[in-house]
Short mmCIF file of C-alpha atoms in Angstrom, two decimals:
data_model
loop_
_atom_site.label_atom_id
_atom_site.label_comp_id
_atom_site.label_asym_id
_atom_site.label_seq_id
_atom_site.Cartn_x
_atom_site.Cartn_y
_atom_site.Cartn_z
CA MET G 1 30.00 138.17 177.21
CA VAL G 2 29.51 137.43 172.94
CA PHE G 3 32.91 140.17 172.53
CA CYS G 4 34.65 138.14 174.55
CA PHE G 5 33.68 134.89 173.64
CA HIS G 6 34.25 135.72 169.74
CA PHE G 7 38.16 136.95 170.76
CA SER G 8 38.92 133.79 172.70
CA ARG G 9 38.25 132.76 169.14
CA ARG G 10 39.88 134.55 167.05
CA ILE G 11 42.66 134.10 169.11
CA ALA G 12 43.10 130.73 168.96
CA LYS G 13 42.32 130.57 165.32
CA LEU G 14 45.23 133.27 165.25
CA THR G 15 47.22 130.65 167.49
CA THR G 16 46.89 127.52 165.03
CA CYS G 17 46.95 129.81 162.31
CA ILE G 18 50.49 130.95 163.58
CA ASN G 19 51.29 126.89 164.71
CA PHE G 20 50.59 125.85 161.00
CA TYR G 21 52.87 128.14 159.26
CA PHE G 22 55.73 127.74 162.33
CA VAL G 23 56.00 123.99 161.65
CA VAL G 24 56.14 124.07 157.91
CA MET G 25 58.54 126.91 158.11
CA VAL G 26 60.98 124.17 160.16
CA LYS G 27 60.10 121.50 157.45
CA ALA G 28 61.53 123.66 154.92
CA PHE G 29 64.17 124.52 157.09
CA VAL G 30 65.86 121.04 158.05
CA ILE G 31 64.39 120.80 154.35
CA LEU G 32 66.52 123.36 152.74
CA ALA G 33 69.38 121.85 155.39
CA LEU G 34 69.39 118.49 154.47
CA SER G 35 70.19 119.10 150.57
CA THR G 36 73.11 121.60 150.89
CA ILE G 37 74.09 118.85 153.51
CA ILE G 38 73.87 116.19 151.14
CA GLY G 39 75.04 118.59 148.34
CA GLY G 40 77.91 118.97 149.33
CA CYS G 41 78.97 116.14 149.72
CA GLN G 42 78.82 115.09 146.50
CA THR G 43 82.19 115.89 144.42
CA PRO G 44 80.97 116.99 140.86
CA ILE G 45 84.00 116.50 138.25
CA SER G 46 85.17 118.91 137.01
CA ASP G 47 86.18 120.56 133.37
CA SER G 48 89.69 119.59 134.34
CA GLN G 49 88.64 115.63 134.91
CA TYR G 50 86.63 115.22 131.62
CA THR G 51 89.56 116.54 129.93
CA GLN G 52 92.32 114.60 131.69
CA ASP G 53 89.69 111.30 130.36
CA LEU G 54 89.29 112.11 127.62
CA LEU G 55 92.98 112.90 126.38
CA GLY G 56 95.25 110.71 124.41
CA LYS G 57 94.33 108.09 120.73
CA TRP G 58 91.14 106.21 121.05
CA ARG G 59 90.79 103.05 118.44
CA ILE G 60 87.75 104.14 116.05
CA SER G 61 85.25 100.57 117.25
CA ASN G 62 81.86 101.41 115.70
CA ILE G 63 80.35 104.54 113.75
CA ASN G 64 76.70 104.95 113.69
CA GLN G 65 76.10 100.46 114.91
CA HIS G 66 78.89 99.36 111.84
CA LYS G 67 81.49 97.60 113.06
CA ALA G 68 85.03 99.27 112.15
CA PRO G 69 86.35 97.07 109.37
CA ALA G 70 89.38 94.35 111.57
CA TYR G 71 92.29 95.96 108.83
CA SER G 72 90.91 100.05 110.20
CA THR G 73 93.42 101.91 111.63
CA ALA G 74 90.56 104.93 112.12
CA TYR G 75 91.60 106.56 115.72
CA LEU G 76 90.95 110.15 116.94
CA GLN G 77 93.88 111.92 119.38
CA PHE G 78 93.03 114.76 121.73
CA ALA G 79 95.95 116.78 123.10
CA ALA G 80 95.40 118.64 125.99
CA ASP G 81 95.34 122.55 123.79
CA GLY G 82 92.57 121.16 122.26
CA MET G 83 93.72 119.92 118.98
CA LEU G 84 91.93 117.34 117.77
CA THR G 85 94.16 115.03 114.99
CA GLY G 86 93.31 111.27 113.33
CA ASN G 87 92.56 108.86 110.80
CA ASN G 88 88.95 108.19 109.03
CA SER G 89 90.96 104.77 107.89
CA CYS G 90 91.86 106.11 104.32
CA ASN G 91 93.11 109.93 105.18
CA GLU G 92 95.36 111.02 108.31
CA PHE G 93 93.29 114.75 108.89
CA GLN G 94 93.01 117.41 112.26
CA GLY G 95 91.15 119.51 114.11
CA SER G 96 90.40 121.10 117.52
CA TYR G 97 87.67 120.24 120.09
CA GLN G 98 85.74 121.73 122.54
CA LEU G 99 84.87 120.29 126.26
CA HIS G 100 82.64 121.78 128.66
CA GLY G 101 81.71 118.74 131.17
CA GLN G 102 80.03 116.70 128.91
CA GLN G 103 79.48 118.57 126.23
CA LEU G 104 82.24 118.30 123.01
CA GLN G 105 82.14 119.82 119.59
CA ILE G 106 84.97 118.76 117.67
CA ALA G 107 85.34 120.96 114.47
CA ALA G 108 88.22 118.53 111.70
CA ASN G 109 89.55 119.61 108.85
CA GLN G 110 89.48 117.42 105.80
CA GLY G 111 93.40 116.55 105.38
CA THR G 112 94.88 114.18 103.24
CA MET G 113 92.94 112.71 100.16
CA LYS G 114 93.96 109.27 99.48
CA ALA G 115 91.72 106.34 97.94
CA CYS G 116 91.58 103.01 99.82
CA VAL G 117 89.60 99.71 100.03
CA ASP G 118 85.93 100.45 99.27
CA ALA G 119 84.82 99.20 103.42
CA LEU G 120 87.25 101.84 104.66
CA MET G 121 86.14 105.14 102.22
CA ALA G 122 82.84 103.57 103.48
CA GLN G 123 83.87 104.08 107.00
CA GLN G 124 85.48 107.21 106.15
CA GLN G 125 82.84 109.09 104.60
CA GLN G 126 80.15 108.00 107.92
CA LEU G 127 82.83 109.64 110.21
CA ASP G 128 83.12 112.61 108.15
CA LEU G 129 79.86 112.46 108.11
CA THR G 130 78.80 112.02 112.02
CA LEU G 131 81.80 114.11 113.86
CA PRO G 132 79.87 116.71 113.23
CA GLN G 133 76.66 115.82 114.68
CA VAL G 134 78.89 115.02 118.30
CA ALA G 135 77.47 117.23 120.99
CA GLN G 136 78.33 114.91 123.87
CA VAL G 137 81.23 112.38 125.47
CA SER G 138 81.15 109.55 128.28
CA VAL G 139 84.06 108.08 129.36
CA ALA G 140 84.45 104.82 131.26
CA GLY G 141 87.98 103.30 132.34
CA ASN G 142 88.69 102.95 127.96
CA LYS G 143 85.88 103.11 126.59
CA LEU G 144 84.56 105.84 125.06
CA LEU G 145 81.20 107.31 123.27
CA LEU G 146 80.33 109.89 121.49
CA LEU G 147 76.93 110.91 121.66
CA ASP G 148 74.81 113.32 120.26
CA GLY G 149 72.47 115.96 121.21
CA ASP G 150 70.12 113.30 122.63
CA ARG G 151 72.89 110.96 124.11
CA ASN G 152 72.10 108.72 121.16
CA VAL G 153 75.52 106.93 120.41
CA LEU G 154 77.22 108.57 117.34
CA VAL G 155 81.07 106.75 117.25
CA LYS G 156 82.40 103.84 119.95
CA LEU G 157 85.95 104.26 120.96
CA VAL G 158 88.56 102.01 122.70
CA LYS G 159 91.46 103.90 124.42
CA GLU G 160 94.64 102.62 122.57
CA GLN G 161 96.71 100.02 124.84
CA ASN G 162 100.24 101.95 125.27
CA ASP G 163 97.79 105.30 126.21
CA MET G 164 96.34 103.46 128.34
CA LEU G 165 99.45 103.28 131.41
CA GLN G 166 100.07 107.07 130.82
#
């Protein structure tokens, strides 16, 4: 009789244990299924969409939280082939860029070497020092932010009006 009592308690414990694991597995399956469905509904932005948003001519409005002088002609122009051209207020330059998602790497080569007024020379020096630090990009409408690896804003740019029509 004692054996039967122990045996029936073990079966009860085993049944409880099986029921517990079954409930856990069902919950895990439901969570996995829901996360797959929800994740599938989101449309990831492709590299080509980020590139499309970046293309064109962008006027520089701020560098390292310093507003560009009103008479500054500084700009960056991103081409579809990965070429970068620009003006750092005093001089024209060219280079290249690589964009992977929101990760941006810029390689700008020194161009012309003209002198200009002190405020524009200071802006040129700031831009020359800042562009190699760019690690990320954020585009929202006609606003472009060049960010460092910690997502601090390095350069603020505004899309040129004639490029917004494209």
